[in-house]
Amino acid sequence: MKLFQFRHSPFCEKARLLLSAKAVPYAVQEVVPGVGQVDLFRRSGQRQVPVLEDGDVLVAGSVAIARHLDSRIPNPPLLPGDAQERARALIWENWADTTLAHGARMALLQAISQDNHLLKALLPQATPALLRDVVGAFPGDMVSGVSQLFTQAGLQQLRHALEQLTTLVANGQPLLGPRHCVADVAVAAQLYGLKFPATAGAALAGRGVPGIADHPLFEPLFAWRDQFYGAMGRGDHGPAPSPDQNHHG
């Protein structure tokens, strides 16, 4: 299998976690924004990532990838067998992919607008050094237009949701039942940019959104996330790369 991705996209992180949950060896193809997306569109009809290539099958989007992997490799299952537990898992996944994803994205944009070094570290590895230096020198107000739409109330709503999550996972257990499932994957993936895990690389690990990444209140939440990474076999560096792997986040 091959995963077409942007390394620091939470949805690509979700796809990587899904593949790790299934213990599937896979290669990664980093998609360069712009030109790379055109090439991806020619191959798959999709400009957005993640896209999973499984033989002759191309699967676009983290939700579709989760369902494809469950049908392709039934064990361990990503969705509970019980109908009610399955419904709960799907509700959790949808909430994480929409509400939590929006709040986390906007909060990270605000953080980037105030920290050019963070912006520079998030650029794709293939970004030429000159362009990397130019982007890193941008004044904050040039990258903060979208984040200004994220009001103080929006940030408070995000923090409130994270507080509830922290309470739910304080015991270190899965969100639903005795086994990890797609609910845990979806939530953990959207925490990626709020406090970058070790798998994000040395330039980003431990950094993230001020007031969240460095707040003692949320330490149990990120500890749960890191414990979950270990359970999925990602640990500090993730699974060993396959021989043709360009890069593994």
PDB file of C-alpha atoms in Angstrom, residues 12-248:
ATOM      1  CA  CYS A  12      -3.140  12.193   7.046  1.00  0.00           C
ATOM      2  CA  GLU A  13      -2.073  11.488  10.613  1.00  0.00           C
ATOM      3  CA  LYS A  14      -5.420   9.744  11.047  1.00  0.00           C
ATOM      4  CA  ALA A  15      -4.729   7.611   7.975  1.00  0.00           C
ATOM      5  CA  ARG A  16      -1.278   6.700   9.288  1.00  0.00           C
ATOM      6  CA  LEU A  17      -2.784   5.696  12.631  1.00  0.00           C
ATOM      7  CA  LEU A  18      -5.399   3.592  10.848  1.00  0.00           C
ATOM      8  CA  LEU A  19      -2.681   1.761   8.921  1.00  0.00           C
ATOM      9  CA  SER A  20      -0.659   1.304  12.097  1.00  0.00           C
ATOM     10  CA  ALA A  21      -3.729  -0.083  13.877  1.00  0.00           C
ATOM     11  CA  LYS A  22      -3.919  -2.760  11.181  1.00  0.00           C
ATOM     12  CA  ALA A  23      -0.126  -3.348  11.308  1.00  0.00           C
ATOM     13  CA  VAL A  24      -0.003  -2.847   7.544  1.00  0.00           C
ATOM     14  CA  PRO A  25       3.373  -2.117   5.922  1.00  0.00           C
ATOM     15  CA  TYR A  26       3.043   0.843   3.600  1.00  0.00           C
ATOM     16  CA  ALA A  27       5.021   3.438   1.692  1.00  0.00           C
ATOM     17  CA  VAL A  28       4.434   7.169   1.892  1.00  0.00           C
ATOM     18  CA  GLN A  29       4.421   9.630  -0.992  1.00  0.00           C
ATOM     19  CA  GLU A  30       4.640  13.236   0.133  1.00  0.00           C
ATOM     20  CA  VAL A  31       2.449  15.408  -2.091  1.00  0.00           C
ATOM     21  CA  VAL A  32       3.975  18.784  -2.889  1.00  0.00           C
ATOM     22  CA  PRO A  33       1.240  21.455  -2.698  1.00  0.00           C
ATOM     23  CA  GLY A  34       0.315  22.718  -6.156  1.00  0.00           C
ATOM     24  CA  VAL A  35       2.222  20.604  -8.674  1.00  0.00           C
ATOM     25  CA  GLY A  36       1.947  17.446  -6.612  1.00  0.00           C
ATOM     26  CA  GLN A  37      -1.795  17.911  -6.219  1.00  0.00           C
ATOM     27  CA  VAL A  38      -2.199  18.140  -9.997  1.00  0.00           C
ATOM     28  CA  ASP A  39      -0.353  14.845 -10.377  1.00  0.00           C
ATOM     29  CA  LEU A  40      -2.485  13.297  -7.634  1.00  0.00           C
ATOM     30  CA  PHE A  41      -5.644  14.472  -9.416  1.00  0.00           C
ATOM     31  CA  ARG A  42      -4.507  12.775 -12.616  1.00  0.00           C
ATOM     32  CA  ARG A  43      -4.022   9.529 -10.737  1.00  0.00           C
ATOM     33  CA  SER A  44      -7.039   9.541  -8.460  1.00  0.00           C
ATOM     34  CA  GLY A  45      -9.442  12.317  -9.406  1.00  0.00           C
ATOM     35  CA  GLN A  46      -8.680  13.862  -5.995  1.00  0.00           C
ATOM     36  CA  ARG A  47      -6.626  16.939  -5.117  1.00  0.00           C
ATOM     37  CA  GLN A  48      -6.996  16.466  -1.388  1.00  0.00           C
ATOM     38  CA  VAL A  49      -5.083  14.032   0.791  1.00  0.00           C
ATOM     39  CA  PRO A  50      -4.944  11.457   2.244  1.00  0.00           C
ATOM     40  CA  VAL A  51      -5.329   9.034  -0.647  1.00  0.00           C
ATOM     41  CA  LEU A  52      -4.495   5.369  -0.152  1.00  0.00           C
ATOM     42  CA  GLU A  53      -3.303   3.272  -3.079  1.00  0.00           C
ATOM     43  CA  ASP A  54      -4.011  -0.401  -2.487  1.00  0.00           C
ATOM     44  CA  GLY A  55      -3.004  -2.255  -5.617  1.00  0.00           C
ATOM     45  CA  ASP A  56      -5.317  -0.996  -8.352  1.00  0.00           C
ATOM     46  CA  VAL A  57      -7.701   0.608  -5.831  1.00  0.00           C
ATOM     47  CA  LEU A  58      -7.451   4.281  -4.849  1.00  0.00           C
ATOM     48  CA  VAL A  59      -9.282   5.318  -1.676  1.00  0.00           C
ATOM     49  CA  ALA A  60      -9.677   9.035  -0.911  1.00  0.00           C
ATOM     50  CA  GLY A  61     -10.323  10.485   2.539  1.00  0.00           C
ATOM     51  CA  SER A  62      -9.632   9.185   6.032  1.00  0.00           C
ATOM     52  CA  VAL A  63     -13.207   7.953   6.616  1.00  0.00           C
ATOM     53  CA  ALA A  64     -13.193   5.924   3.399  1.00  0.00           C
ATOM     54  CA  ILE A  65      -9.706   4.620   4.224  1.00  0.00           C
ATOM     55  CA  ALA A  66     -10.947   3.407   7.614  1.00  0.00           C
ATOM     56  CA  ARG A  67     -13.839   1.514   6.017  1.00  0.00           C
ATOM     57  CA  HIS A  68     -11.611   0.104   3.273  1.00  0.00           C
ATOM     58  CA  LEU A  69      -9.068  -1.196   5.779  1.00  0.00           C
ATOM     59  CA  ASP A  70     -11.784  -2.798   7.909  1.00  0.00           C
ATOM     60  CA  SER A  71     -13.169  -4.647   4.889  1.00  0.00           C
ATOM     61  CA  ARG A  72      -9.720  -5.565   3.587  1.00  0.00           C
ATOM     62  CA  ILE A  73      -8.197  -6.587   6.937  1.00  0.00           C
ATOM     63  CA  PRO A  74     -11.012  -7.436   9.400  1.00  0.00           C
ATOM     64  CA  ASN A  75      -8.768  -7.948  12.443  1.00  0.00           C
ATOM     65  CA  PRO A  76      -8.309  -6.027  14.554  1.00  0.00           C
ATOM     66  CA  PRO A  77     -11.585  -4.239  13.755  1.00  0.00           C
ATOM     67  CA  LEU A  78     -11.654  -0.437  13.654  1.00  0.00           C
ATOM     68  CA  LEU A  79     -15.398  -0.381  14.328  1.00  0.00           C
ATOM     69  CA  PRO A  80     -17.098  -2.287  17.177  1.00  0.00           C
ATOM     70  CA  GLY A  81     -19.271  -5.228  16.229  1.00  0.00           C
ATOM     71  CA  ASP A  82     -22.146  -4.230  18.515  1.00  0.00           C
ATOM     72  CA  ALA A  83     -24.573  -1.933  16.677  1.00  0.00           C
ATOM     73  CA  GLN A  84     -24.902   0.618  19.486  1.00  0.00           C
ATOM     74  CA  GLU A  85     -21.160   0.752  20.140  1.00  0.00           C
ATOM     75  CA  ARG A  86     -20.571   1.091  16.407  1.00  0.00           C
ATOM     76  CA  ALA A  87     -23.002   4.025  16.286  1.00  0.00           C
ATOM     77  CA  ARG A  88     -21.203   5.697  19.190  1.00  0.00           C
ATOM     78  CA  ALA A  89     -17.851   5.214  17.473  1.00  0.00           C
ATOM     79  CA  LEU A  90     -19.156   6.778  14.262  1.00  0.00           C
ATOM     80  CA  ILE A  91     -20.564   9.752  16.174  1.00  0.00           C
ATOM     81  CA  TRP A  92     -17.194  10.251  17.878  1.00  0.00           C
ATOM     82  CA  GLU A  93     -15.398  10.028  14.525  1.00  0.00           C
ATOM     83  CA  ASN A  94     -17.717  12.573  12.935  1.00  0.00           C
ATOM     84  CA  TRP A  95     -17.322  14.993  15.862  1.00  0.00           C
ATOM     85  CA  ALA A  96     -13.539  14.696  15.758  1.00  0.00           C
ATOM     86  CA  ASP A  97     -13.396  15.121  11.974  1.00  0.00           C
ATOM     87  CA  THR A  98     -15.621  18.226  11.997  1.00  0.00           C
ATOM     88  CA  THR A  99     -16.006  20.169  15.254  1.00  0.00           C
ATOM     89  CA  LEU A 100     -12.714  19.240  16.891  1.00  0.00           C
ATOM     90  CA  ALA A 101     -10.853  19.482  13.576  1.00  0.00           C
ATOM     91  CA  HIS A 102     -12.138  23.008  12.936  1.00  0.00           C
ATOM     92  CA  GLY A 103     -11.236  24.271  16.390  1.00  0.00           C
ATOM     93  CA  ALA A 104      -7.789  22.665  16.325  1.00  0.00           C
ATOM     94  CA  ARG A 105      -7.048  24.009  12.832  1.00  0.00           C
ATOM     95  CA  MET A 106      -8.036  27.570  13.704  1.00  0.00           C
ATOM     96  CA  ALA A 107      -6.103  27.495  16.979  1.00  0.00           C
ATOM     97  CA  LEU A 108      -2.991  26.274  15.151  1.00  0.00           C
ATOM     98  CA  LEU A 109      -3.378  29.007  12.533  1.00  0.00           C
ATOM     99  CA  GLN A 110      -3.406  31.574  15.322  1.00  0.00           C
ATOM    100  CA  ALA A 111      -0.276  30.033  16.799  1.00  0.00           C
ATOM    101  CA  ILE A 112       1.448  30.070  13.397  1.00  0.00           C
ATOM    102  CA  SER A 113       0.580  33.742  12.894  1.00  0.00           C
ATOM    103  CA  GLN A 114       2.491  34.532  16.071  1.00  0.00           C
ATOM    104  CA  ASP A 115       5.443  32.182  15.524  1.00  0.00           C
ATOM    105  CA  ASN A 116       7.282  32.239  12.188  1.00  0.00           C
ATOM    106  CA  HIS A 117       9.586  29.447  13.318  1.00  0.00           C
ATOM    107  CA  LEU A 118       6.551  27.212  13.766  1.00  0.00           C
ATOM    108  CA  LEU A 119       5.318  28.138  10.289  1.00  0.00           C
ATOM    109  CA  LYS A 120       8.709  27.323   8.808  1.00  0.00           C
ATOM    110  CA  ALA A 121       8.857  23.956  10.584  1.00  0.00           C
ATOM    111  CA  LEU A 122       5.471  22.992   9.127  1.00  0.00           C
ATOM    112  CA  LEU A 123       6.541  23.479   5.513  1.00  0.00           C
ATOM    113  CA  PRO A 124       6.928  20.292   3.424  1.00  0.00           C
ATOM    114  CA  GLN A 125      10.444  18.858   3.510  1.00  0.00           C
ATOM    115  CA  ALA A 126      10.687  19.293  -0.262  1.00  0.00           C
ATOM    116  CA  THR A 127      10.296  23.083   0.065  1.00  0.00           C
ATOM    117  CA  PRO A 128      13.442  24.741  -1.381  1.00  0.00           C
ATOM    118  CA  ALA A 129      15.676  26.336   1.260  1.00  0.00           C
ATOM    119  CA  LEU A 130      15.293  29.816  -0.240  1.00  0.00           C
ATOM    120  CA  LEU A 131      11.495  29.636  -0.186  1.00  0.00           C
ATOM    121  CA  ARG A 132      11.609  28.198   3.351  1.00  0.00           C
ATOM    122  CA  ASP A 133      13.651  31.220   4.485  1.00  0.00           C
ATOM    123  CA  VAL A 134      11.331  33.666   2.718  1.00  0.00           C
ATOM    124  CA  VAL A 135       8.208  32.154   4.260  1.00  0.00           C
ATOM    125  CA  GLY A 136       9.855  32.072   7.675  1.00  0.00           C
ATOM    126  CA  ALA A 137      10.471  35.815   7.379  1.00  0.00           C
ATOM    127  CA  PHE A 138       6.794  36.681   6.708  1.00  0.00           C
ATOM    128  CA  PRO A 139       5.345  39.126   9.227  1.00  0.00           C
ATOM    129  CA  GLY A 140       2.666  37.509  11.357  1.00  0.00           C
ATOM    130  CA  ASP A 141      -0.181  39.609  10.004  1.00  0.00           C
ATOM    131  CA  MET A 142       0.382  38.133   6.517  1.00  0.00           C
ATOM    132  CA  VAL A 143      -0.557  34.642   7.698  1.00  0.00           C
ATOM    133  CA  SER A 144      -3.164  35.493  10.299  1.00  0.00           C
ATOM    134  CA  GLY A 145      -6.111  36.587   8.143  1.00  0.00           C
ATOM    135  CA  VAL A 146      -8.033  33.342   8.457  1.00  0.00           C
ATOM    136  CA  SER A 147      -7.139  32.821  12.105  1.00  0.00           C
ATOM    137  CA  GLN A 148      -8.615  36.206  13.005  1.00  0.00           C
ATOM    138  CA  LEU A 149     -12.015  34.656  12.354  1.00  0.00           C
ATOM    139  CA  PHE A 150     -11.402  32.386  15.330  1.00  0.00           C
ATOM    140  CA  THR A 151     -12.831  34.440  18.160  1.00  0.00           C
ATOM    141  CA  GLN A 152     -12.011  34.233  21.833  1.00  0.00           C
ATOM    142  CA  ALA A 153     -15.337  32.428  22.242  1.00  0.00           C
ATOM    143  CA  GLY A 154     -14.208  29.854  19.679  1.00  0.00           C
ATOM    144  CA  LEU A 155     -10.986  29.272  21.573  1.00  0.00           C
ATOM    145  CA  GLN A 156     -12.930  28.905  24.813  1.00  0.00           C
ATOM    146  CA  GLN A 157     -15.223  26.340  23.196  1.00  0.00           C
ATOM    147  CA  LEU A 158     -12.193  24.368  22.054  1.00  0.00           C
ATOM    148  CA  ARG A 159     -10.643  24.499  25.512  1.00  0.00           C
ATOM    149  CA  HIS A 160     -13.947  23.405  27.088  1.00  0.00           C
ATOM    150  CA  ALA A 161     -14.134  20.418  24.736  1.00  0.00           C
ATOM    151  CA  LEU A 162     -10.533  19.503  25.538  1.00  0.00           C
ATOM    152  CA  GLU A 163     -11.276  19.722  29.258  1.00  0.00           C
ATOM    153  CA  GLN A 164     -14.105  17.211  28.848  1.00  0.00           C
ATOM    154  CA  LEU A 165     -11.878  14.950  26.771  1.00  0.00           C
ATOM    155  CA  THR A 166      -9.192  15.128  29.441  1.00  0.00           C
ATOM    156  CA  THR A 167     -11.705  13.975  32.043  1.00  0.00           C
ATOM    157  CA  LEU A 168     -12.843  11.090  29.829  1.00  0.00           C
ATOM    158  CA  VAL A 169      -9.338   9.729  29.193  1.00  0.00           C
ATOM    159  CA  ALA A 170      -7.804  10.462  32.603  1.00  0.00           C
ATOM    160  CA  ASN A 171      -7.748   6.721  33.370  1.00  0.00           C
ATOM    161  CA  GLY A 172      -5.799   6.034  30.165  1.00  0.00           C
ATOM    162  CA  GLN A 173      -8.494   3.736  28.785  1.00  0.00           C
ATOM    163  CA  PRO A 174     -10.015   3.719  25.273  1.00  0.00           C
ATOM    164  CA  LEU A 175     -12.915   6.089  24.668  1.00  0.00           C
ATOM    165  CA  LEU A 176     -15.358   3.245  24.049  1.00  0.00           C
ATOM    166  CA  GLY A 177     -15.301  -0.217  25.528  1.00  0.00           C
ATOM    167  CA  PRO A 178     -12.221  -2.329  26.233  1.00  0.00           C
ATOM    168  CA  ARG A 179     -10.553  -1.897  22.824  1.00  0.00           C
ATOM    169  CA  HIS A 180      -9.284   1.054  20.859  1.00  0.00           C
ATOM    170  CA  CYS A 181     -11.373   1.829  17.806  1.00  0.00           C
ATOM    171  CA  VAL A 182     -11.844   4.481  15.130  1.00  0.00           C
ATOM    172  CA  ALA A 183     -13.097   6.915  17.793  1.00  0.00           C
ATOM    173  CA  ASP A 184      -9.685   6.918  19.476  1.00  0.00           C
ATOM    174  CA  VAL A 185      -7.927   7.219  16.119  1.00  0.00           C
ATOM    175  CA  ALA A 186     -10.022  10.207  15.018  1.00  0.00           C
ATOM    176  CA  VAL A 187      -9.637  12.109  18.295  1.00  0.00           C
ATOM    177  CA  ALA A 188      -5.906  11.416  18.653  1.00  0.00           C
ATOM    178  CA  ALA A 189      -5.283  12.578  15.085  1.00  0.00           C
ATOM    179  CA  GLN A 190      -6.947  15.953  15.658  1.00  0.00           C
ATOM    180  CA  LEU A 191      -4.763  16.540  18.725  1.00  0.00           C
ATOM    181  CA  TYR A 192      -1.740  16.398  16.415  1.00  0.00           C
ATOM    182  CA  GLY A 193      -1.297  20.139  15.832  1.00  0.00           C
ATOM    183  CA  LEU A 194      -2.414  21.225  19.289  1.00  0.00           C
ATOM    184  CA  LYS A 195       0.713  19.589  20.709  1.00  0.00           C
ATOM    185  CA  PHE A 196       2.897  17.844  18.170  1.00  0.00           C
ATOM    186  CA  PRO A 197       3.883  14.283  19.067  1.00  0.00           C
ATOM    187  CA  ALA A 198       7.417  12.930  18.762  1.00  0.00           C
ATOM    188  CA  THR A 199       6.495  11.472  15.359  1.00  0.00           C
ATOM    189  CA  ALA A 200       6.214  15.030  13.985  1.00  0.00           C
ATOM    190  CA  GLY A 201      10.000  15.355  14.156  1.00  0.00           C
ATOM    191  CA  ALA A 202      12.466  17.146  16.397  1.00  0.00           C
ATOM    192  CA  ALA A 203      11.605  20.622  15.081  1.00  0.00           C
ATOM    193  CA  LEU A 204       7.958  20.278  16.165  1.00  0.00           C
ATOM    194  CA  ALA A 205       7.786  17.673  18.945  1.00  0.00           C
ATOM    195  CA  GLY A 206       6.217  19.147  22.077  1.00  0.00           C
ATOM    196  CA  ARG A 207       5.363  22.447  20.403  1.00  0.00           C
ATOM    197  CA  GLY A 208       1.888  23.553  19.385  1.00  0.00           C
ATOM    198  CA  VAL A 209      -0.785  25.989  20.500  1.00  0.00           C
ATOM    199  CA  PRO A 210       0.260  28.153  23.483  1.00  0.00           C
ATOM    200  CA  GLY A 211      -2.115  27.792  26.402  1.00  0.00           C
ATOM    201  CA  ILE A 212      -2.970  24.252  25.317  1.00  0.00           C
ATOM    202  CA  ALA A 213       0.286  22.450  24.507  1.00  0.00           C
ATOM    203  CA  ASP A 214       1.965  23.867  27.613  1.00  0.00           C
ATOM    204  CA  HIS A 215      -0.996  23.880  30.024  1.00  0.00           C
ATOM    205  CA  PRO A 216      -0.788  21.402  32.940  1.00  0.00           C
ATOM    206  CA  LEU A 217      -4.558  20.844  32.731  1.00  0.00           C
ATOM    207  CA  PHE A 218      -4.178  19.056  29.403  1.00  0.00           C
ATOM    208  CA  GLU A 219      -1.144  16.943  30.287  1.00  0.00           C
ATOM    209  CA  PRO A 220      -3.294  13.814  30.906  1.00  0.00           C
ATOM    210  CA  LEU A 221      -4.943  14.257  27.497  1.00  0.00           C
ATOM    211  CA  PHE A 222      -1.664  14.364  25.599  1.00  0.00           C
ATOM    212  CA  ALA A 223      -0.294  11.561  27.787  1.00  0.00           C
ATOM    213  CA  TRP A 224      -3.320   9.484  26.704  1.00  0.00           C
ATOM    214  CA  ARG A 225      -2.592  10.417  23.070  1.00  0.00           C
ATOM    215  CA  ASP A 226       1.050   9.374  23.379  1.00  0.00           C
ATOM    216  CA  GLN A 227       0.065   6.140  25.142  1.00  0.00           C
ATOM    217  CA  PHE A 228      -2.354   5.435  22.303  1.00  0.00           C
ATOM    218  CA  TYR A 229       0.435   6.024  19.772  1.00  0.00           C
ATOM    219  CA  GLY A 230       2.499   3.426  21.599  1.00  0.00           C
ATOM    220  CA  ALA A 231      -0.400   0.965  21.525  1.00  0.00           C
ATOM    221  CA  MET A 232      -0.679   1.517  17.781  1.00  0.00           C
ATOM    222  CA  GLY A 233       3.016   0.768  17.344  1.00  0.00           C
ATOM    223  CA  ARG A 234       4.030   4.315  16.478  1.00  0.00           C
ATOM    224  CA  GLY A 235       5.933   5.157  19.657  1.00  0.00           C
ATOM    225  CA  ASP A 236       8.557   7.891  19.286  1.00  0.00           C
ATOM    226  CA  HIS A 237       9.348   7.207  15.665  1.00  0.00           C
ATOM    227  CA  GLY A 238       6.501   5.128  14.281  1.00  0.00           C
ATOM    228  CA  PRO A 239       6.846   1.762  12.541  1.00  0.00           C
ATOM    229  CA  ALA A 240       9.917   1.015  10.480  1.00  0.00           C
ATOM    230  CA  PRO A 241       9.625   2.493   6.975  1.00  0.00           C
ATOM    231  CA  SER A 242       9.214   0.258   3.996  1.00  0.00           C
ATOM    232  CA  PRO A 243      12.149   0.204   1.537  1.00  0.00           C
ATOM    233  CA  ASP A 244      10.582   2.602  -0.985  1.00  0.00           C
ATOM    234  CA  GLN A 245       9.224   4.969   1.632  1.00  0.00           C
ATOM    235  CA  ASN A 246       9.998   8.614   1.003  1.00  0.00           C
ATOM    236  CA  HIS A 247       9.039   9.806   4.423  1.00  0.00           C
ATOM    237  CA  HIS A 248       7.076   8.568   7.398  1.00  0.00           C
TER     238      HIS A 248
END
